[in-house]
Short mmCIF file of C-alpha atoms and ligand atoms in Angstrom, two decimals:
data_model
loop_
_atom_site.label_atom_id
_atom_site.label_comp_id
_atom_site.label_asym_id
_atom_site.label_seq_id
_atom_site.Cartn_x
_atom_site.Cartn_y
_atom_site.Cartn_z
CA UNK A 1 -10.96 22.94 0.27
CA UNK A 2 -7.46 22.05 -0.95
CA UNK A 3 -7.24 19.05 -3.32
CA UNK A 4 -6.18 15.84 -1.54
CA UNK A 5 -4.98 14.04 -4.68
CA UNK A 6 -3.45 15.26 -7.92
CA UNK A 7 -5.67 13.02 -10.08
CA UNK A 8 -8.79 10.82 -9.64
CA UNK A 9 -6.68 7.71 -10.49
CA UNK A 10 -4.74 8.22 -7.24
CA UNK A 11 -7.98 7.66 -5.32
CA UNK A 12 -7.85 3.92 -4.57
CA UNK A 13 -11.21 2.58 -3.49
CA UNK A 14 -12.16 -0.26 -1.17
CA UNK A 15 -15.79 -1.32 -0.84
CA UNK A 16 -17.01 -3.01 2.32
CA UNK A 17 -20.01 -5.21 1.53
CA UNK A 18 -20.47 -6.83 -1.90
CA UNK A 19 -23.96 -8.13 -1.22
CA UNK A 20 -26.20 -9.97 -3.62
CA UNK A 21 -29.60 -8.37 -3.03
CA UNK A 22 -29.07 -5.50 -5.51
CA UNK A 23 -25.43 -6.12 -6.43
CA UNK A 24 -24.65 -2.66 -5.07
CA UNK A 25 -20.89 -3.29 -4.77
CA UNK A 26 -20.61 -3.73 -8.53
CA UNK A 27 -22.76 -0.62 -9.18
CA UNK A 28 -20.55 1.49 -6.89
CA UNK A 29 -17.26 0.26 -8.36
CA UNK A 30 -18.49 0.77 -11.93
CA UNK A 31 -19.35 4.41 -11.12
CA UNK A 32 -16.01 4.77 -9.31
CA UNK A 33 -14.30 3.66 -12.54
CA UNK A 34 -16.42 6.04 -14.65
CA UNK A 35 -15.22 8.88 -12.41
CA UNK A 36 -11.59 7.87 -13.11
CA UNK A 37 -10.90 6.49 -9.62
CA UNK A 38 -9.25 3.09 -9.06
CA UNK A 39 -11.10 0.06 -7.64
CA UNK A 40 -8.58 -1.49 -5.23
CA UNK A 41 -10.20 -3.81 -2.68
CA UNK A 42 -13.39 -5.59 -1.63
CA UNK A 43 -14.15 -6.62 1.95
CA UNK A 44 -16.99 -9.12 2.39
CA UNK A 45 -17.98 -11.62 5.08
CA UNK A 46 -19.44 -14.03 2.51
CA UNK A 47 -16.67 -15.83 0.52
CA UNK A 48 -19.04 -16.60 -2.37
CA UNK A 49 -19.60 -12.86 -2.87
CA UNK A 50 -15.84 -12.22 -2.75
CA UNK A 51 -15.50 -14.74 -5.60
CA UNK A 52 -18.06 -12.76 -7.63
CA UNK A 53 -16.20 -9.50 -6.91
CA UNK A 54 -13.01 -11.11 -8.28
CA UNK A 55 -14.86 -12.13 -11.45
CA UNK A 56 -16.26 -8.60 -11.83
CA UNK A 57 -12.92 -6.86 -11.14
CA UNK A 58 -10.04 -9.26 -11.90
CA UNK A 59 -6.99 -8.59 -9.75
CA UNK A 60 -8.89 -6.68 -7.05
CA UNK A 61 -7.66 -7.27 -3.49
CA UNK A 62 -10.12 -9.29 -1.36
CA UNK A 63 -10.43 -9.36 2.42
CA UNK A 64 -12.74 -11.10 4.88
CA UNK A 65 -12.55 -8.32 7.49
CA UNK A 66 -12.25 -4.54 7.59
CA UNK A 67 -9.35 -4.63 10.12
CA UNK A 68 -7.28 -6.71 7.74
CA UNK A 69 -8.02 -4.43 4.78
CA UNK A 70 -7.11 -1.32 6.80
CA UNK A 71 -3.84 -2.95 7.90
CA UNK A 72 -2.78 -4.31 4.51
CA UNK A 73 -4.37 -2.27 1.72
CA UNK A 74 -3.28 1.09 0.31
CA UNK A 75 -6.94 1.97 -0.40
CA UNK A 76 -7.50 5.59 0.62
CA UNK A 77 -11.28 5.86 0.13
CA UNK A 78 -13.58 3.27 1.75
CA UNK A 79 -17.20 2.81 0.64
CA UNK A 80 -19.53 1.15 3.14
CA UNK A 81 -22.34 -0.89 1.53
CA UNK A 82 -23.44 -2.87 4.55
CA UNK A 83 -26.60 -3.13 6.70
CA UNK A 84 -27.60 0.15 8.38
CA UNK A 85 -26.52 -0.54 11.98
CA UNK A 86 -22.93 -1.11 10.82
CA UNK A 87 -22.50 2.25 9.06
CA UNK A 88 -21.47 4.34 12.09
CA UNK A 89 -19.04 1.85 13.71
CA UNK A 90 -17.39 0.95 10.39
CA UNK A 91 -17.12 4.62 9.36
CA UNK A 92 -15.50 5.53 12.70
CA UNK A 93 -13.05 2.63 12.30
CA UNK A 94 -12.05 3.72 8.76
CA UNK A 95 -11.78 7.39 9.76
CA UNK A 96 -9.52 6.42 12.68
CA UNK A 97 -7.31 4.65 10.12
CA UNK A 98 -7.07 7.93 8.14
CA UNK A 99 -9.28 6.85 5.24
CA UNK A 100 -11.86 9.00 3.43
CA UNK A 101 -15.32 7.43 3.71
CA UNK A 102 -18.48 7.16 1.63
CA UNK A 103 -21.34 5.56 3.49
CA UNK A 104 -24.38 4.12 1.76
CA UNK A 105 -27.63 5.69 2.88
CA UNK A 106 -28.78 6.01 5.61
CA UNK A 107 -25.75 7.93 6.89
CA UNK A 108 -26.43 6.31 10.29
CA UNK A 109 -29.40 5.46 12.49
CA UNK A 110 -29.21 8.18 15.16
CA UNK A 111 -28.32 11.87 15.15
CA UNK A 112 -25.68 11.18 17.79
CA UNK A 113 -23.94 8.72 15.45
CA UNK A 114 -23.99 11.31 12.64
CA UNK A 115 -22.47 13.93 14.95
CA UNK A 116 -19.75 11.50 16.08
CA UNK A 117 -18.90 10.65 12.46
CA UNK A 118 -18.78 14.33 11.42
CA UNK A 119 -16.58 15.26 14.41
CA UNK A 120 -14.24 12.30 13.86
CA UNK A 121 -13.81 13.13 10.15
CA UNK A 122 -13.04 16.78 10.96
CA UNK A 123 -10.49 15.76 13.59
CA UNK A 124 -8.79 13.26 11.26
CA UNK A 125 -8.99 15.75 8.35
CA UNK A 126 -10.69 13.23 6.06
CA UNK A 127 -13.79 13.55 3.88
CA UNK A 128 -17.03 11.76 4.72
CA UNK A 129 -20.13 11.68 2.54
CA UNK A 130 -23.23 9.56 1.96
CA UNK A 131 -24.20 7.85 -1.29
CA UNK A 132 -27.33 9.89 -2.00
CA UNK A 133 -27.39 8.76 -5.63
CA UNK A 134 -31.10 9.57 -5.79
CA UNK A 135 -30.27 13.26 -5.39
CA UNK A 136 -29.93 12.89 -9.18
CA UNK A 137 -33.11 10.87 -9.85
CA UNK A 138 -34.95 12.25 -12.89
CA UNK A 139 -38.15 12.62 -10.83
CA UNK A 140 -36.69 15.00 -8.25
CA UNK A 141 -34.65 16.91 -10.84
CA UNK A 142 -37.94 17.50 -12.72
CA UNK A 143 -39.76 18.42 -9.50
CA UNK A 144 -37.11 21.01 -8.63
CA UNK A 145 -37.48 22.52 -12.10
CA UNK A 146 -41.28 22.73 -11.69
CA UNK A 147 -41.08 24.22 -8.17
CA UNK A 148 -38.43 26.80 -9.20
CA UNK A 149 -40.53 27.80 -12.26
CA UNK A 150 -43.18 29.15 -9.86
CA UNK A 151 -45.97 27.11 -11.57
CA UNK A 152 -47.10 25.72 -8.22
CA UNK A 153 -46.98 29.10 -6.44
CA UNK A 154 -45.83 29.08 -2.83
CA UNK A 155 -45.14 25.54 -1.53
CA UNK A 156 -47.42 24.68 1.38
CA UNK A 157 -47.06 20.94 1.92
CA UNK A 158 -45.01 17.96 0.74
CA UNK A 159 -46.30 14.40 1.25
CA UNK A 160 -44.02 11.41 0.69
CA UNK A 161 -45.30 7.87 0.91
CA UNK A 162 -44.58 4.33 -0.19
CA UNK A 163 -45.63 0.77 0.51
CA UNK A 164 -48.66 -1.46 0.61
CA UNK A 165 -50.03 -4.41 2.57
CA UNK A 166 -47.30 -7.06 2.51
CA UNK A 167 -45.29 -8.94 5.10
CA UNK A 168 -41.83 -7.54 5.91
CA UNK A 169 -39.09 -9.78 4.52
CA UNK A 170 -36.79 -12.16 6.38
CA UNK A 171 -33.61 -10.42 5.18
CA UNK A 172 -32.05 -7.81 7.48
CA UNK A 173 -34.31 -4.97 6.26
CA UNK A 174 -37.13 -6.61 8.27
CA UNK A 175 -35.22 -6.17 11.56
CA UNK A 176 -35.77 -2.93 13.50
CA UNK A 177 -32.43 -3.14 15.31
CA UNK A 178 -30.42 -3.78 12.13
CA UNK A 179 -32.25 -1.49 9.68
CA UNK A 180 -33.36 1.28 12.06
CA UNK A 181 -37.00 0.70 11.10
CA UNK A 182 -39.44 0.92 8.22
CA UNK A 183 -38.62 4.61 7.59
CA UNK A 184 -34.87 4.04 7.07
CA UNK A 185 -34.76 2.43 3.64
CA UNK A 186 -36.70 4.19 0.87
CA UNK A 187 -37.88 6.71 3.49
CA UNK A 188 -34.40 8.26 3.51
CA UNK A 189 -34.52 8.78 -0.25
CA UNK A 190 -38.00 10.31 -0.02
CA UNK A 191 -36.82 12.69 2.72
CA UNK A 192 -33.72 13.63 0.74
CA UNK A 193 -35.97 14.45 -2.25
CA UNK A 194 -38.28 16.51 -0.01
CA UNK A 195 -35.47 18.42 1.68
CA UNK A 196 -34.28 19.53 -1.76
CA UNK A 197 -37.73 21.06 -2.30
CA UNK A 198 -38.15 22.63 1.15
CA UNK A 199 -35.29 25.02 1.75
CA UNK A 200 -35.91 25.73 5.42
CA UNK A 201 -34.86 24.82 8.94
CA UNK A 202 -36.50 21.83 10.66
CA UNK A 203 -38.38 23.00 13.76
CA UNK A 204 -39.95 19.82 15.17
CA UNK A 205 -41.03 16.29 14.27
CA UNK A 206 -44.01 14.20 15.34
CA UNK A 207 -43.78 10.46 14.77
CA UNK A 208 -46.41 7.73 14.83
CA UNK A 209 -45.98 4.00 14.46
CA UNK A 210 -47.84 0.71 14.62
CA UNK A 211 -45.95 -2.47 15.45
CA UNK A 212 -46.88 -6.06 16.18
CA UNK A 213 -49.24 -7.02 13.36
CA UNK A 214 -46.67 -8.80 11.19
CA UNK A 215 -44.16 -9.55 13.98
CA UNK A 216 -45.40 -13.08 14.83
CA UNK A 217 -45.09 -14.08 11.15
CA UNK A 218 -41.49 -12.97 10.56
CA UNK A 219 -38.18 -14.47 11.67
CA UNK A 220 -37.48 -11.24 13.61
CA UNK A 221 -40.50 -11.57 15.97
CA UNK A 222 -40.42 -8.62 18.47
CA UNK A 223 -37.54 -7.03 16.56
CA UNK A 224 -39.64 -6.78 13.36
CA UNK A 225 -39.83 -3.31 11.78
CA UNK A 226 -42.99 -1.25 12.19
CA UNK A 227 -46.12 -2.31 10.28
CA UNK A 228 -46.44 1.37 9.41
CA UNK A 229 -44.69 4.55 10.51
CA UNK A 230 -45.58 8.18 9.85
CA UNK A 231 -43.72 11.43 10.48
CA UNK A 232 -44.86 15.06 10.32
CA UNK A 233 -42.12 17.67 10.04
CA UNK A 234 -42.68 21.36 10.75
CA UNK A 235 -40.31 23.79 8.99
CA UNK A 236 -39.41 27.36 9.96
CA UNK A 237 -40.92 28.78 6.73
CA UNK A 238 -44.32 27.27 7.59
CA UNK A 239 -44.17 24.32 5.16
CA UNK A 240 -45.03 20.90 6.54
CA UNK A 241 -43.82 17.53 5.30
CA UNK A 242 -45.29 14.09 5.91
CA UNK A 243 -43.62 10.73 5.36
CA UNK A 244 -45.58 7.49 5.48
CA UNK A 245 -44.02 4.06 4.92
CA UNK A 246 -46.37 1.13 5.21
CA UNK A 247 -46.64 -2.66 5.19
CA UNK A 248 -50.37 -2.61 5.98
CA UNK A 249 -52.10 -0.28 3.54
CA UNK A 250 -54.57 -2.19 1.35
CA UNK A 251 -55.19 1.04 -0.55
CA UNK A 252 -51.68 2.19 -1.58
CA UNK A 253 -51.44 5.85 -2.50
CA UNK A 254 -50.73 7.17 -5.99
CA UNK A 255 -47.12 8.20 -6.68
CA UNK A 256 -44.19 8.65 -4.29
CA UNK A 257 -44.26 12.37 -3.52
CA UNK A 258 -46.96 15.04 -3.82
CA UNK A 259 -46.24 18.77 -3.61
CA UNK A 260 -49.09 21.18 -2.93
CA UNK A 261 -48.61 24.87 -3.69
CA UNK A 262 -50.91 27.90 -3.65
CA UNK A 263 -51.35 27.75 -7.45
CA UNK A 264 -51.01 24.08 -8.30
CA UNK A 265 -50.03 20.57 -7.31
CA UNK A 266 -47.43 18.12 -8.55
CA UNK A 267 -47.17 14.40 -7.93
CA UNK A 268 -44.65 11.94 -9.22
CA UNK A 269 -43.57 8.35 -9.26
CA UNK A 270 -40.26 7.07 -10.55
CA UNK A 271 -41.19 7.21 -14.24
CA UNK A 272 -43.69 10.02 -14.63
CA UNK A 273 -45.16 13.19 -13.10
CA UNK A 274 -48.36 15.17 -13.27
CA UNK A 275 -48.89 18.90 -12.70
CA UNK A 276 -52.42 20.05 -11.86
CA UNK A 277 -53.20 23.77 -12.01
CA UNK A 278 -56.65 25.21 -11.34
CA UNK A 279 -57.56 28.71 -12.53
CA UNK A 280 -61.20 29.77 -12.17
CA UNK A 281 -63.26 26.83 -13.39
CA UNK A 282 -60.47 25.48 -15.56
CA UNK A 283 -58.25 22.66 -14.41
CA UNK A 284 -55.16 21.99 -16.52
CA UNK A 285 -53.41 18.66 -16.12
CA UNK A 286 -49.94 18.28 -17.65
CA UNK A 287 -48.42 14.82 -17.68
CA UNK A 288 -44.84 13.96 -18.58
CA UNK A 289 -42.07 11.35 -18.37
CA UNK A 290 -39.27 12.09 -15.93
CA UNK A 291 -35.75 12.55 -17.32
CA UNK A 292 -33.22 9.76 -16.86
CA UNK A 293 -31.39 9.57 -13.54
CA UNK A 294 -27.77 10.77 -13.37
CA UNK A 295 -26.38 8.67 -10.51
CA UNK A 296 -22.86 8.87 -11.98
CA UNK A 297 -22.80 12.54 -10.88
CA UNK A 298 -22.30 11.36 -7.29
CA UNK A 299 -18.84 9.81 -7.78
CA UNK A 300 -17.87 12.43 -10.38
CA UNK A 301 -18.36 14.99 -7.58
CA UNK A 302 -16.41 12.87 -5.04
CA UNK A 303 -13.50 12.61 -7.51
CA UNK A 304 -13.66 16.37 -8.27
CA UNK A 305 -13.84 17.21 -4.57
CA UNK A 306 -10.86 15.07 -3.64
CA UNK A 307 -8.69 15.84 -6.68
CA UNK A 308 -9.67 19.42 -7.62
CA UNK A 309 -11.09 20.87 -4.41
CA UNK A 310 -14.58 21.32 -5.95
CA UNK A 311 -17.35 21.75 -3.33
CA UNK A 312 -18.81 18.48 -2.03
CA UNK A 313 -22.50 18.19 -3.01
CA UNK A 314 -23.57 15.58 -0.44
CA UNK A 315 -21.91 16.94 2.68
CA UNK A 316 -22.22 15.00 5.95
CA UNK A 317 -24.27 17.89 7.33
CA UNK A 318 -26.73 17.40 4.46
CA UNK A 319 -26.83 13.62 5.05
CA UNK A 320 -27.51 14.25 8.74
CA UNK A 321 -30.79 16.09 7.98
CA UNK A 322 -32.97 13.08 6.98
CA UNK A 323 -31.46 11.03 9.80
CA UNK A 324 -32.28 13.73 12.32
CA UNK A 325 -35.91 13.67 11.13
CA UNK A 326 -36.07 9.86 11.43
CA UNK A 327 -34.38 9.83 14.82
CA UNK A 328 -36.83 12.46 16.12
CA UNK A 329 -39.77 10.54 14.57
CA UNK A 330 -38.65 7.39 16.42
CA UNK A 331 -38.34 9.29 19.72
CA UNK A 332 -41.64 11.08 19.18
CA UNK A 333 -43.52 7.83 18.41
CA UNK A 334 -42.12 6.33 21.64
CA UNK A 335 -42.91 9.39 23.79
CA UNK A 336 -46.22 10.40 22.18
CA UNK A 337 -45.29 14.08 21.68
CA UNK A 338 -43.55 16.31 19.13
CA UNK A 339 -39.78 16.62 19.56
CA UNK A 340 -37.83 19.81 18.77
CA UNK A 341 -35.02 19.61 16.23
CA UNK A 342 -31.44 20.05 17.40
CA UNK A 343 -28.74 21.65 15.31
CA UNK A 344 -25.30 20.70 16.58
N1 NAD B 401 -28.61 4.01 -2.79
C1 NAD B 401 -29.38 3.03 -3.27
O1 NAD B 401 -30.06 3.20 -4.26
C2 NAD B 401 -29.36 1.71 -2.57
C3 NAD B 401 -29.92 0.56 -3.14
C4 NAD B 401 -29.84 -0.66 -2.45
C5 NAD B 401 -29.20 -0.70 -1.22
N2 NAD B 401 -28.70 0.45 -0.67
C6 NAD B 401 -28.01 0.45 0.64
O2 NAD B 401 -26.85 -0.38 0.54
C7 NAD B 401 -26.59 -0.95 1.82
C8 NAD B 401 -26.51 -2.48 1.68
O3 NAD B 401 -27.76 -2.96 1.21
P1 NAD B 401 -27.83 -4.24 0.24
O4 NAD B 401 -29.21 -4.34 -0.28
O5 NAD B 401 -26.70 -4.18 -0.74
O6 NAD B 401 -27.57 -5.40 1.31
P2 NAD B 401 -26.96 -6.87 1.10
O7 NAD B 401 -27.42 -7.68 2.26
O8 NAD B 401 -27.20 -7.35 -0.29
O9 NAD B 401 -25.39 -6.61 1.21
C9 NAD B 401 -24.74 -6.31 2.40
C10 NAD B 401 -23.45 -7.11 2.41
O10 NAD B 401 -22.62 -6.60 3.46
C11 NAD B 401 -21.89 -7.69 3.96
N3 NAD B 401 -21.39 -7.29 5.28
C12 NAD B 401 -22.08 -7.05 6.40
N4 NAD B 401 -21.27 -6.65 7.40
C13 NAD B 401 -20.02 -6.65 6.88
C14 NAD B 401 -18.74 -6.36 7.43
N5 NAD B 401 -18.59 -5.95 8.70
N6 NAD B 401 -17.67 -6.48 6.62
C15 NAD B 401 -17.81 -6.88 5.34
N7 NAD B 401 -18.99 -7.18 4.76
C16 NAD B 401 -20.08 -7.06 5.53
C17 NAD B 401 -22.87 -8.85 3.98
O11 NAD B 401 -22.20 -10.09 3.99
C18 NAD B 401 -23.65 -8.60 2.70
O12 NAD B 401 -23.16 -9.36 1.61
C19 NAD B 401 -27.70 -0.48 2.74
O13 NAD B 401 -27.27 0.68 3.41
C20 NAD B 401 -28.83 -0.14 1.78
O14 NAD B 401 -29.75 0.80 2.29
C21 NAD B 401 -28.77 1.63 -1.33
#
């Protein structure tokens, strides 16, 4: 791809959403600065958060609405850090205004939204990507190294899981219609990890879900996310992947991801990993700390892509893959049958 800018500094960045739950707006703009790009504007519905953005980045433009920012600001890259159901409409709005877009994960809620966003970006000749910072988590970088070393043999199954028995929260993540469901938060990261390990086409997805246990207790009532949801993904190379996210498991499972191969198994959590290899009667267990995450690589690649024409690592087609799995899992849970994958 031809470079769009002659230097990273020419990439002027607006963030939409400067929320207080994890202070993600500040984290994004700090990495933007590290990559040599220029923080230019913050758009936020909550005036108290705009005041914090001004303290963090003195002189930054502030806006209460995206329309106003698009009309008045010279920002040429917009980063969306808002609740999940706003990603697709806001991205389409920014693309229509000729801006490059980075969307927080999940890319969107449905496959159709992803396809619309990809088509609109192609038509407008702008770049769109998703902030899959956890592509560079130490745990998955270590797992890739172990899998590629052949220590585990041929990969047979990957199991990703997270959660325990606790009531969904009253912030927007607890709402099915706003968040997309229990699978759409950390589940997207776990799928993105798993898809790095399973290099094969998705054939079909079966989804299962339980709703209604916590619903009467939350502010969202019938719109509360699932108590638990589970997906099984079949890949063309024969590997299968499971994802379980739960708010009802009184016996939470060890680790975040487990990989089972013909020669050995690997499991990991954020900090550490364990490799178990059995030969004859001898079982060898190797434990280790995961390397440090390298989230700054994400915006370094965006800057290199836009200013030097380097290949984009997190392409929209890549970001569509976990969403397609989640969309199919949702449809499958509702219809009670496996649903075939669709490659646009
Ligand atoms: N990649 C990661 O590691 C990571 C970590 C945390 C959150 N996230 C993602 O970041 C996104 C936001 O999550 P959060 O925890 O920061 O939520 P949050 O509620 O703290 O922040 C969202 C902010 O967006 C603002 N907002 C909503 N609609 C808006 C609009 N139309 N215009 C301007 N502002 C608007 C809200 O006022 C709020 O302050 C989600 O997609 C979430 O999944 C990613």
